[in-house]
Short mmCIF file of C-alpha atoms (C1' of nucleotides) in Angstrom, two decimals:
data_model
loop_
_atom_site.label_atom_id
_atom_site.label_comp_id
_atom_site.label_asym_id
_atom_site.label_seq_id
_atom_site.Cartn_x
_atom_site.Cartn_y
_atom_site.Cartn_z
CA MET M 1 25.43 -28.02 -0.65
CA ARG M 2 24.78 -25.65 2.21
CA TYR M 3 25.96 -22.43 0.60
CA HIS M 4 24.05 -22.47 -2.67
CA LYS M 5 21.09 -20.46 -3.80
CA ILE M 6 17.88 -22.31 -2.92
CA PRO M 7 15.55 -23.01 -5.86
CA ASP M 8 12.08 -21.60 -5.40
CA GLU M 9 10.70 -25.01 -6.27
CA THR M 10 12.52 -26.47 -3.28
CA VAL M 11 10.92 -23.93 -0.94
CA ARG M 12 7.56 -24.76 -2.45
CA ARG M 13 8.03 -28.43 -1.55
CA LEU M 14 9.20 -27.93 2.02
CA PRO M 15 5.66 -27.65 3.43
CA MET M 16 4.81 -30.91 1.65
CA TYR M 17 7.66 -32.66 3.39
CA LEU M 18 6.43 -31.26 6.67
CA ARG M 19 2.95 -32.61 5.97
CA GLY M 20 4.38 -36.04 5.21
CA LEU M 21 6.43 -36.02 8.37
CA LEU M 22 3.46 -35.05 10.51
CA LEU M 23 1.49 -37.87 8.91
CA CYS M 24 4.28 -40.31 9.84
CA ARG M 25 4.45 -39.04 13.38
CA GLU M 26 0.71 -39.53 13.80
CA GLN M 27 1.24 -43.15 12.86
CA GLY M 28 4.02 -43.48 15.40
CA VAL M 29 6.79 -43.82 12.83
CA ARG M 30 10.10 -42.60 14.27
CA ASP M 31 12.35 -42.82 11.21
CA VAL M 32 11.38 -42.49 7.59
CA SER M 33 13.50 -42.99 4.48
CA SER M 34 13.31 -40.78 1.41
CA ARG M 35 11.79 -43.75 -0.39
CA LYS M 36 8.93 -44.09 2.10
CA LEU M 37 8.28 -40.35 2.07
CA SER M 38 8.26 -40.57 -1.71
CA GLU M 39 5.44 -43.13 -1.65
CA LEU M 40 3.45 -40.86 0.64
CA LEU M 41 3.92 -37.60 -1.27
CA HIS M 42 4.68 -38.77 -4.80
CA ILE M 43 7.87 -36.80 -5.01
CA SER M 44 10.96 -38.76 -6.10
CA PRO M 45 13.39 -39.89 -3.38
CA ALA M 46 16.29 -38.16 -5.12
CA GLN M 47 14.30 -34.93 -5.23
CA ILE M 48 13.59 -35.13 -1.53
CA ARG M 49 17.22 -35.79 -0.61
CA LYS M 50 18.51 -33.03 -2.89
CA ASP M 51 16.02 -30.51 -1.54
CA LEU M 52 16.95 -31.27 2.04
CA SER M 53 20.66 -31.25 1.26
CA TYR M 54 20.46 -27.56 0.39
CA PHE M 55 19.97 -26.84 4.06
CA GLY M 56 22.25 -29.43 5.62
CA ALA M 57 22.55 -33.12 6.34
CA PHE M 58 19.61 -34.22 8.44
CA GLY M 59 19.48 -37.93 7.72
CA THR M 60 21.33 -41.04 8.82
CA PRO M 61 22.61 -43.38 6.09
CA GLY M 62 21.02 -46.80 6.40
CA VAL M 63 18.21 -45.43 8.55
CA GLY M 64 16.58 -42.35 7.07
CA TYR M 65 15.29 -39.22 8.75
CA ASP M 66 14.12 -38.82 12.33
CA THR M 67 10.59 -37.54 11.75
CA ALA M 68 10.44 -35.31 14.81
CA LYS M 69 13.89 -33.86 14.27
CA LEU M 70 13.43 -33.20 10.58
CA ALA M 71 10.00 -31.65 11.12
CA LYS M 72 11.58 -29.27 13.60
CA GLN M 73 14.36 -28.42 11.15
CA ILE M 74 11.94 -27.69 8.32
CA ARG M 75 9.81 -25.53 10.57
CA GLY M 76 12.94 -23.59 11.37
CA ILE M 77 13.86 -23.16 7.72
CA LEU M 78 10.35 -21.98 6.85
CA LYS M 79 10.39 -19.73 9.93
CA ILE M 80 7.17 -21.24 11.17
CA ASP M 81 8.71 -22.63 14.37
CA THR M 82 7.30 -19.60 16.14
CA PRO M 83 3.67 -18.63 15.42
CA ASN M 84 3.02 -16.16 12.58
CA LYS M 85 0.13 -13.77 12.73
CA ALA M 86 -1.75 -12.81 9.57
CA ALA M 87 -4.24 -10.10 8.69
CA LEU M 88 -7.23 -11.00 6.53
CA VAL M 89 -8.77 -8.31 4.34
CA GLY M 90 -12.20 -9.03 2.92
CA LEU M 91 -14.82 -11.01 4.80
CA GLY M 92 -16.90 -12.13 1.85
CA ASN M 93 -17.58 -15.76 1.06
CA LEU M 94 -13.96 -16.66 0.54
CA GLY M 95 -12.66 -14.53 3.40
CA SER M 96 -15.12 -16.08 5.84
CA ALA M 97 -14.12 -19.54 4.73
CA LEU M 98 -10.45 -18.72 5.23
CA LEU M 99 -11.09 -17.34 8.69
CA LYS M 100 -12.79 -20.56 9.72
CA TYR M 101 -10.33 -22.82 7.92
CA PRO M 102 -8.73 -25.17 10.46
CA GLY M 103 -5.70 -26.07 8.35
CA PHE M 104 -3.50 -23.10 9.16
CA GLY M 105 -2.68 -24.23 12.67
CA ALA M 106 -0.47 -27.08 11.51
CA TYR M 107 1.86 -24.51 10.02
CA GLY M 108 1.87 -22.12 12.95
CA LEU M 109 -0.31 -19.60 11.17
CA GLN M 110 -3.04 -17.60 12.82
CA ILE M 111 -5.42 -14.99 11.44
CA SER M 112 -5.43 -12.42 14.21
CA ALA M 113 -6.88 -9.38 12.46
CA VAL M 114 -9.77 -9.01 10.02
CA PHE M 115 -10.79 -6.02 7.92
CA ASP M 116 -13.78 -5.24 5.69
CA ASN M 117 -15.48 -2.14 4.30
CA ASP M 118 -19.05 -3.30 4.90
CA PRO M 119 -20.57 -1.40 7.86
CA GLY M 120 -22.81 -4.40 8.47
CA LYS M 121 -19.77 -6.52 9.23
CA ILE M 122 -17.54 -4.05 11.02
CA GLY M 123 -17.63 -4.54 14.77
CA LYS M 124 -18.79 -8.12 14.60
CA ILE M 125 -16.70 -10.78 16.25
CA VAL M 126 -15.95 -13.87 14.22
CA LYS M 127 -13.73 -16.63 15.54
CA LYS M 128 -12.74 -14.39 18.44
CA VAL M 129 -11.48 -11.72 16.06
CA LYS M 130 -13.17 -8.34 15.83
CA VAL M 131 -13.85 -7.13 12.29
CA GLU M 132 -12.38 -3.68 11.71
CA ASP M 133 -12.81 -1.03 9.05
CA VAL M 134 -10.28 -1.20 6.21
CA SER M 135 -9.32 2.37 7.00
CA LYS M 136 -7.82 1.00 10.20
CA LEU M 137 -5.28 -1.12 8.34
CA SER M 138 -2.48 1.13 9.52
CA THR M 139 -2.95 -0.18 13.06
CA LEU M 140 -1.25 -3.38 11.96
CA LYS M 141 2.05 -1.64 12.50
CA ASN M 142 1.69 -1.91 16.25
CA LYS M 143 0.60 -5.52 16.22
CA ASN M 144 3.69 -7.13 14.74
CA ILE M 145 1.72 -8.68 11.91
CA LYS M 146 3.84 -9.29 8.83
CA LEU M 147 1.51 -11.39 6.67
CA GLY M 148 -1.59 -10.30 4.81
CA ILE M 149 -4.34 -12.19 2.99
CA ILE M 150 -6.29 -10.37 0.29
CA ALA M 151 -9.78 -11.74 -0.33
CA VAL M 152 -11.45 -8.73 -1.93
CA PRO M 153 -12.73 -8.12 -5.48
CA ALA M 154 -10.09 -7.49 -8.15
CA SER M 155 -11.04 -3.83 -8.38
CA ALA M 156 -10.04 -3.20 -4.76
CA ALA M 157 -7.02 -5.51 -4.59
CA GLN M 158 -4.31 -3.01 -5.56
CA SER M 159 -5.41 -0.35 -3.10
CA VAL M 160 -5.64 -2.93 -0.33
CA ALA M 161 -2.16 -4.14 -1.23
CA ASP M 162 -0.84 -0.58 -1.06
CA ALA M 163 -2.39 -0.12 2.37
CA LEU M 164 -0.97 -3.43 3.59
CA VAL M 165 2.51 -2.49 2.43
CA LYS M 166 2.22 0.88 4.12
CA ALA M 167 1.20 -0.94 7.30
CA GLY M 168 4.44 -2.91 7.28
CA ILE M 169 3.20 -6.17 5.78
CA ARG M 170 6.02 -8.14 4.13
CA GLY M 171 4.22 -11.16 2.66
CA ILE M 172 0.88 -11.25 0.86
CA LEU M 173 -1.35 -14.15 -0.12
CA ASN M 174 -3.58 -12.75 -2.86
CA PHE M 175 -6.81 -14.39 -4.02
CA ALA M 176 -7.82 -11.56 -6.38
CA PRO M 177 -7.34 -12.21 -10.11
CA PHE M 178 -4.97 -9.30 -10.51
CA TYR M 179 -1.25 -8.64 -10.64
CA LEU M 180 -0.26 -6.68 -7.55
CA ASP M 181 2.37 -4.00 -7.90
CA VAL M 182 4.37 -3.91 -4.66
CA PRO M 183 7.94 -3.06 -3.60
CA LYS M 184 10.50 -5.80 -4.21
CA LYS M 185 10.94 -6.39 -0.50
CA VAL M 186 7.35 -7.66 -0.30
CA LYS M 187 6.67 -11.22 -1.40
CA VAL M 188 3.36 -11.86 -3.12
CA ILE M 189 1.83 -15.24 -3.87
CA THR M 190 -1.35 -15.19 -5.91
CA ILE M 191 -3.95 -17.95 -6.07
CA ASP M 192 -6.58 -17.40 -8.73
CA ILE M 193 -8.98 -20.24 -8.13
CA ALA M 194 -11.06 -19.74 -11.27
CA MET M 195 -7.90 -19.67 -13.36
CA VAL M 196 -6.73 -22.98 -11.96
CA LEU M 197 -10.07 -24.62 -12.64
CA ALA M 198 -10.07 -23.11 -16.14
CA ARG M 199 -7.03 -25.21 -16.96
CA LEU M 200 -8.75 -28.54 -16.36
CA PRO M 201 -10.90 -28.78 -19.52
CA TYR M 202 -7.69 -28.63 -21.59
CA TYR M 203 -6.80 -32.07 -20.30
CA LEU M 204 -10.18 -33.62 -21.03
CA PRO M 205 -10.20 -36.13 -23.87
CA ALA M 206 -11.22 -34.64 -27.21
CA SER M 207 -14.46 -36.58 -27.57
CA ALA M 208 -17.40 -35.26 -25.61
CA MET K 1 5.93 -24.76 -33.84
CA ARG K 2 2.51 -26.30 -34.15
CA TYR K 3 3.47 -29.94 -33.80
CA HIS K 4 5.53 -29.91 -30.62
CA LYS K 5 4.70 -31.10 -27.16
CA ILE K 6 3.17 -28.25 -25.19
CA PRO K 7 4.93 -27.43 -21.90
CA ASP K 8 2.66 -27.65 -18.88
CA GLU K 9 3.84 -24.21 -17.87
CA THR K 10 2.49 -22.83 -21.13
CA VAL K 11 -0.95 -24.30 -20.45
CA ARG K 12 -0.82 -22.81 -16.97
CA ARG K 13 -0.28 -19.36 -18.45
CA LEU K 14 -2.98 -19.50 -21.10
CA PRO K 15 -5.77 -18.47 -18.70
CA MET K 16 -3.63 -15.49 -17.69
CA TYR K 17 -3.40 -14.36 -21.28
CA LEU K 18 -7.14 -14.70 -21.54
CA ARG K 19 -7.59 -12.55 -18.46
CA GLY K 20 -5.31 -9.89 -19.92
CA LEU K 21 -7.18 -9.92 -23.21
CA LEU K 22 -10.55 -9.57 -21.51
CA LEU K 23 -9.17 -6.62 -19.57
CA CYS K 24 -8.05 -4.99 -22.82
CA ARG K 25 -11.39 -5.58 -24.46
CA GLU K 26 -13.17 -3.94 -21.52
CA GLN K 27 -11.04 -0.88 -22.17
CA GLY K 28 -11.94 -0.91 -25.83
CA VAL K 29 -8.49 -1.89 -27.03
CA ARG K 30 -8.72 -3.74 -30.34
CA ASP K 31 -5.08 -4.79 -30.84
CA VAL K 32 -2.47 -5.48 -28.21
CA SER K 33 1.24 -6.21 -28.61
CA SER K 34 3.13 -8.79 -26.59
CA ARG K 35 4.93 -5.88 -24.93
CA LYS K 36 1.70 -4.26 -23.76
CA LEU K 37 0.32 -7.58 -22.52
CA SER K 38 3.61 -8.07 -20.72
CA GLU K 39 3.16 -4.83 -18.78
CA LEU K 40 -0.32 -5.93 -17.79
CA LEU K 41 0.50 -9.46 -16.68
CA HIS K 42 4.21 -9.26 -15.85
CA ILE K 43 5.15 -12.10 -18.14
CA SER K 44 7.96 -11.37 -20.60
CA PRO K 45 6.99 -10.53 -24.20
CA ALA K 46 9.18 -13.33 -25.54
CA GLN K 47 7.44 -15.77 -23.22
CA ILE K 48 4.04 -14.71 -24.43
CA ARG K 49 4.99 -14.98 -28.09
CA LYS K 50 6.63 -18.34 -27.64
CA ASP K 51 3.68 -19.75 -25.69
CA LEU K 52 1.23 -18.65 -28.35
CA SER K 53 3.44 -19.89 -31.16
CA TYR K 54 3.03 -23.46 -29.92
CA PHE K 55 -0.54 -23.33 -31.14
CA GLY K 56 -0.16 -21.31 -34.31
CA ALA K 57 0.45 -17.79 -35.58
CA PHE K 58 -2.23 -15.51 -34.24
CA GLY K 59 -0.54 -12.11 -34.42
CA THR K 60 0.20 -9.55 -37.07
CA PRO K 61 3.77 -8.23 -37.28
CA GLY K 62 3.90 -4.52 -36.64
CA VAL K 63 0.47 -4.56 -35.01
CA GLY K 64 0.13 -7.24 -32.38
CA TYR K 65 -2.79 -9.48 -31.54
CA ASP K 66 -6.48 -8.84 -32.19
CA THR K 67 -7.85 -9.11 -28.66
CA ALA K 68 -11.23 -10.58 -29.64
CA LYS K 69 -9.74 -13.06 -32.08
CA LEU K 70 -6.97 -14.22 -29.77
CA ALA K 71 -9.34 -14.58 -26.82
CA LYS K 72 -11.52 -16.83 -28.95
CA GLN K 73 -8.51 -18.88 -30.00
CA ILE K 74 -7.31 -19.37 -26.44
CA ARG K 75 -10.77 -20.37 -25.31
CA GLY K 76 -10.74 -22.96 -28.05
CA ILE K 77 -7.34 -24.31 -27.01
CA LEU K 78 -8.42 -24.54 -23.37
CA LYS K 79 -11.72 -26.09 -24.47
CA ILE K 80 -13.69 -23.50 -22.57
CA ASP K 81 -15.38 -22.08 -25.69
CA THR K 82 -18.38 -24.21 -24.80
CA PRO K 83 -19.58 -24.18 -21.16
CA ASN K 84 -18.16 -26.79 -18.81
CA LYS K 85 -20.21 -28.17 -15.96
CA ALA K 86 -18.56 -29.07 -12.67
CA ALA K 87 -19.66 -31.03 -9.62
CA LEU K 88 -18.80 -29.71 -6.18
CA VAL K 89 -18.38 -32.16 -3.31
CA GLY K 90 -18.37 -30.71 0.18
CA LEU K 91 -20.51 -27.74 1.17
CA GLY K 92 -18.51 -26.61 4.19
CA ASN K 93 -17.05 -23.13 4.49
CA LEU K 94 -14.82 -23.46 1.47
CA GLY K 95 -17.36 -25.34 -0.64
CA SER K 96 -20.02 -22.71 0.01
CA ALA K 97 -17.63 -19.96 -0.93
CA LEU K 98 -16.75 -21.72 -4.17
CA LEU K 99 -20.40 -22.21 -5.04
CA LYS K 100 -21.05 -18.49 -4.66
CA TYR K 101 -17.81 -17.43 -6.30
CA PRO K 102 -18.61 -15.25 -9.33
CA GLY K 103 -15.26 -15.67 -11.06
CA PHE K 104 -15.91 -18.98 -12.80
CA GLY K 105 -18.25 -17.52 -15.41
CA ALA K 106 -15.48 -15.71 -17.26
CA TYR K 107 -13.97 -19.09 -18.07
CA GLY K 108 -17.19 -20.80 -19.05
CA LEU K 109 -17.33 -22.84 -15.87
CA GLN K 110 -20.49 -23.62 -13.98
CA ILE K 111 -21.06 -25.61 -10.81
CA SER K 112 -24.20 -27.52 -11.67
CA ALA K 113 -24.22 -30.26 -9.04
CA VAL K 114 -23.46 -30.20 -5.32
CA PHE K 115 -22.97 -33.08 -2.88
CA ASP K 116 -22.54 -33.32 0.86
CA ASN K 117 -22.97 -35.96 3.55
CA ASP K 118 -24.65 -33.71 6.13
CA PRO K 119 -28.39 -34.54 6.35
CA GLY K 120 -28.96 -30.96 7.44
CA LYS K 121 -27.71 -29.71 4.10
CA ILE K 122 -29.04 -32.37 1.76
CA GLY K 123 -32.15 -31.21 -0.06
CA LYS K 124 -31.43 -27.52 0.38
CA ILE K 125 -31.19 -25.37 -2.69
CA VAL K 126 -28.21 -23.05 -2.92
CA LYS K 127 -27.60 -20.87 -5.95
CA LYS K 128 -30.35 -22.75 -7.79
CA VAL K 129 -28.56 -26.05 -7.24
CA LYS K 130 -30.07 -28.77 -5.07
CA VAL K 131 -27.68 -30.35 -2.58
CA GLU K 132 -27.58 -34.11 -2.95
CA ASP K 133 -26.27 -36.96 -0.82
CA VAL K 134 -22.72 -38.03 -1.67
CA SER K 135 -24.05 -41.54 -2.20
CA LYS K 136 -25.77 -40.13 -5.30
CA LEU K 137 -22.47 -39.22 -6.95
CA SER K 138 -22.98 -41.96 -9.52
CA THR K 139 -25.83 -39.96 -11.05
CA LEU K 140 -23.21 -37.65 -12.58
CA LYS K 141 -22.79 -40.16 -15.34
CA ASN K 142 -26.10 -39.13 -16.88
CA LYS K 143 -25.46 -35.42 -16.59
CA ASN K 144 -22.41 -35.10 -18.82
CA ILE K 145 -20.35 -33.57 -16.03
CA LYS K 146 -16.63 -34.17 -16.46
CA LEU K 147 -15.14 -31.90 -13.81
CA GLY K 148 -15.16 -32.34 -10.05
CA ILE K 149 -14.20 -30.08 -7.16
CA ILE K 150 -13.25 -31.69 -3.86
CA ALA K 151 -13.77 -29.48 -0.81
CA VAL K 152 -14.00 -32.10 1.93
CA PRO K 153 -11.67 -32.93 4.84
CA ALA K 154 -8.46 -34.78 3.97
CA SER K 155 -9.75 -37.98 5.56
CA ALA K 156 -12.62 -38.22 3.07
CA ALA K 157 -10.82 -36.90 0.00
CA GLN K 158 -9.59 -40.22 -1.42
CA SER K 159 -12.96 -41.97 -1.19
CA VAL K 160 -14.66 -38.97 -2.80
CA ALA K 161 -12.06 -39.03 -5.56
CA ASP K 162 -12.71 -42.73 -6.12
CA ALA K 163 -16.44 -42.08 -6.39
CA LEU K 164 -15.91 -39.19 -8.78
CA VAL K 165 -13.73 -41.31 -11.03
CA LYS K 166 -16.30 -44.08 -10.98
CA ALA K 167 -18.92 -41.50 -11.99
CA GLY K 168 -16.95 -40.62 -15.10
CA ILE K 169 -15.21 -37.46 -13.90
CA ARG K 170 -12.04 -36.73 -15.88
CA GLY K 171 -10.64 -33.65 -14.16
CA ILE K 172 -10.46 -32.89 -10.43
CA LEU K 173 -9.69 -29.68 -8.57
CA ASN K 174 -8.70 -30.81 -5.08
CA PHE K 175 -8.58 -28.54 -2.05
CA ALA K 176 -7.82 -31.31 0.45
CA PRO K 177 -4.23 -31.51 1.72
CA PHE K 178 -3.75 -35.02 0.42
CA TYR K 179 -2.28 -36.78 -2.60
CA LEU K 180 -5.10 -38.35 -4.59
CA ASP K 181 -4.49 -41.71 -6.19
CA VAL K 182 -6.45 -41.80 -9.46
CA PRO K 183 -6.11 -43.47 -12.87
CA LYS K 184 -3.69 -41.79 -15.27
CA LYS K 185 -6.53 -40.69 -17.53
CA VAL K 186 -7.83 -38.39 -14.78
CA LYS K 187 -6.11 -35.03 -14.32
CA VAL K 188 -5.83 -33.77 -10.75
CA ILE K 189 -4.82 -30.28 -9.69
CA THR K 190 -4.41 -29.75 -5.96
CA ILE K 191 -4.54 -26.43 -4.16
CA ASP K 192 -3.53 -26.63 -0.52
CA ILE K 193 -4.22 -23.13 0.74
CA ALA K 194 -2.55 -23.55 4.13
CA MET K 195 0.55 -24.92 2.46
CA VAL K 196 0.83 -21.91 0.17
CA LEU K 197 0.49 -19.52 3.07
CA ALA K 198 3.04 -21.54 5.03
CA ARG K 199 5.64 -20.64 2.44
CA LEU K 200 5.38 -16.90 3.02
CA PRO K 201 7.26 -16.60 6.34
CA TYR K 202 10.33 -18.05 4.61
CA TYR K 203 10.63 -14.86 2.60
CA LEU K 204 10.29 -12.54 5.57
CA PRO K 205 13.46 -10.68 6.51
CA ALA K 206 15.45 -12.38 9.26
CA SER K 207 15.01 -9.68 11.89
CA ALA K 208 11.72 -9.68 13.74
"C1'" DT J 1 35.01 -58.11 13.94
"C1'" DA J 2 33.71 -58.79 9.24
"C1'" DA J 3 30.35 -59.09 5.70
"C1'" DA J 4 25.81 -57.94 3.82
"C1'" DG J 5 22.27 -54.77 3.26
"C1'" DT J 6 20.31 -49.90 3.56
"C1'" DT J 7 20.16 -45.27 2.77
"C1'" DT J 8 22.19 -40.72 2.66
"C1'" DG J 9 24.46 -36.71 0.30
"C1'" DT J 10 26.19 -34.85 -3.80
"C1'" DG J 11 28.84 -34.32 -8.23
"C1'" DA J 12 27.68 -35.33 -12.95
"C1'" DT J 13 24.24 -35.70 -16.34
"C1'" DT J 14 20.08 -35.00 -18.58
"C1'" DG J 15 16.08 -32.48 -19.59
"C1'" DA J 16 12.72 -28.79 -19.52
"C1'" DG J 17 11.68 -24.12 -19.92
"C1'" DT J 18 13.12 -19.25 -20.75
"C1'" DT J 19 15.45 -15.72 -23.05
"C1'" DC J 20 17.99 -13.98 -26.97
"C1'" DT J 21 18.20 -12.65 -31.52
"C1'" DC J 22 16.98 -11.54 -35.98
"C1'" DA J 23 14.87 -12.38 -40.56
"C1'" DA J 24 10.29 -11.84 -42.25
"C1'" DT J 25 6.06 -9.30 -42.24
"C1'" DC J 26 2.92 -5.65 -42.00
"C1'" DA J 27 1.04 -0.70 -41.35
"C1'" DC J 28 1.83 3.89 -42.19
"C1'" DC J 29 3.33 7.89 -44.63
"C1'" DA J 30 5.60 10.83 -47.82
"C1'" DT V 1 5.42 3.07 -54.51
"C1'" DG V 2 9.40 2.81 -51.68
"C1'" DG V 3 11.19 3.88 -47.11
"C1'" DT V 4 10.59 3.79 -42.00
"C1'" DG V 5 9.29 1.84 -37.79
"C1'" DA V 6 6.99 -1.67 -35.17
"C1'" DT V 7 6.18 -6.35 -34.09
"C1'" DT V 8 5.79 -11.27 -34.82
"C1'" DG V 9 7.56 -16.17 -35.05
"C1'" DA V 10 10.99 -19.37 -34.21
"C1'" DG V 11 15.80 -21.34 -34.20
"C1'" DA V 12 19.74 -21.08 -31.07
"C1'" DA V 13 21.75 -20.31 -26.77
"C1'" DC V 14 21.25 -20.26 -22.18
"C1'" DT V 15 19.56 -21.04 -17.45
"C1'" DC V 16 17.50 -23.54 -14.04
"C1'" DA V 17 15.61 -27.77 -12.12
"C1'" DA V 18 15.19 -32.90 -11.97
"C1'" DT V 19 17.31 -37.26 -12.26
"C1'" DC V 20 21.12 -40.42 -12.10
"C1'" DA V 21 24.56 -42.89 -9.99
"C1'" DC V 22 27.79 -43.99 -6.61
"C1'" DA V 23 31.08 -43.38 -2.68
"C1'" DA V 24 30.56 -42.92 2.15
"C1'" DA V 25 28.20 -43.92 6.32
"C1'" DC V 26 25.40 -46.48 9.18
"C1'" DT V 27 22.78 -50.86 10.98
"C1'" DT V 28 22.26 -55.51 11.42
"C1'" DT V 29 23.67 -60.15 11.64
"C1'" DA V 30 26.63 -63.79 12.41
#
DNA sequence: TAAAGTTTGTGATTGAGTTCTCAATCACCA
DNA sequence: TGGTGATTGAGAACTCAATCACAAACTTTA
C-alpha cells in the first residue's frame, strides 16, 4: 500500500495512535496488537492496520507492534521527530492559555515566539518568551519558524494570516471564527471552539 | 428529503452556515444565494443546498435564502433558539480562557456554573459565576444544565465525566486528551488542541 | 518438527458523503 | 402577460473512506 495517496482522515488519526503508544510505553508494554490499541483509542483494529499500512509494514504477525519502534516511525511520518517551533499571535485569554499549555511537548512542539498589539503586553516575558509587537512578525523569517497559531479576534485574523504567510509560515492553526484566505502552499487548520460547542444541543433529547 | 437520516457532517456544518448568515445580516444583506454563501464560507453551493434540504425547503428559486428566516430555522434545528446553559469543570489556563470567551453568546450558549478542586479558587467569583467544589457537581441536577465542558488534566477527565453524567449532563465538550467512556445517551465531542497542532508539520514541505 | 493459536497486511466489499445535473420555481421586465 | 435569467431542491452518479475477510507470517507448545 506504500505508494497510494494518503487519506486526510488517516493523517488526522496518526497523532491518536502516537498517544496510545505513549500510554502503553508508560505502562511498560513492549508490544501492542491492533486489537489492544483499539480498546484504548476506540478506533477499529482494521482501521488502525489499514492506516499504518499506507506507510509500510511496521508490525509482526502473531505479536503486534513494537511500541517504541512504531512511535518513532509515526513521529517520522508526522515530521515531529525533530522539534518544531511555532509562533503564537495574540496573547489574550486563549493565547495565554495556549502558551502555558503543557501538552505540546509530547508532540515535539514548542511556542518560541509570541506577538501581540497591546503595548501593555509587548516587552513582557512569559514562559521565557519575550512578547513582541505584531509589526515585528517579519522577523520570523530568520528564526526558522514554520508554524503559526492565530489567537486574535476574527476582525484581525486575515491580516495576521497575511503577515504570517509573508514571514514564511507554512502551517497555521487558527482559532478565529473566520475563513482564512492563504496561498495553496500554506496549510490551515481552524478550530472554532464556540462552533463545536454549538453542535452539542442538537444531540440533546427533545424533551427539556 | 425531510425524512432521511441526517449525516453527522451536515450537522457539523450547520453552525458554519449560521455564522455566514449572521455575517450577511450585519452587512444588511436580506437574501443570499448558495453561491454567495459558498464564497463566504468556502463550502460548495451544492453542499449547502443539499445540507439544508435535509431539513426542508427554506429557499426561493431565483432569489436565494432570506438570511433572517434561515438563521432562525438553523437555530431551531440546532436547538439553540432558546439559551443553553453549560457547566465548566476546571478553571486552569484553558478553563479560565473559555469562561471569558465572548464567542459563545452568538450561539445562545452560556457558562452558568464553574467547578474546580483547588481550594484557592473555590468561592471566587469570575464573570459573575461562583466557583464551586467539584464535589458539588451533583447540584447541577436542580439547575437544568445539560451541557458540560471538561478542561481538567487527562488523569482526572474520566472521573469528572462520570460525575457529570451522574448529574444529568447529556452533552460534553472535552478538552482532555483522553477517550471518555460514557453511556450511549451522552454525546461527547473531544478537542485535543495539541493533537491538532501536531498534524501541521506533516504538511510542511520536505526541505527544511 | 509439526500443529495450534495469534495477528498482520491488503484486496474486495460495503457504505457514507459529495458532486452533478436538470426540471421546477420565482422575480423581473418589456 | 409571456419571455428571460437566476436559483432552488433532489434524484443519480460518483468519489472517498471504513469494514470485511482471509492468506501469509510469526510465536508457542509439545
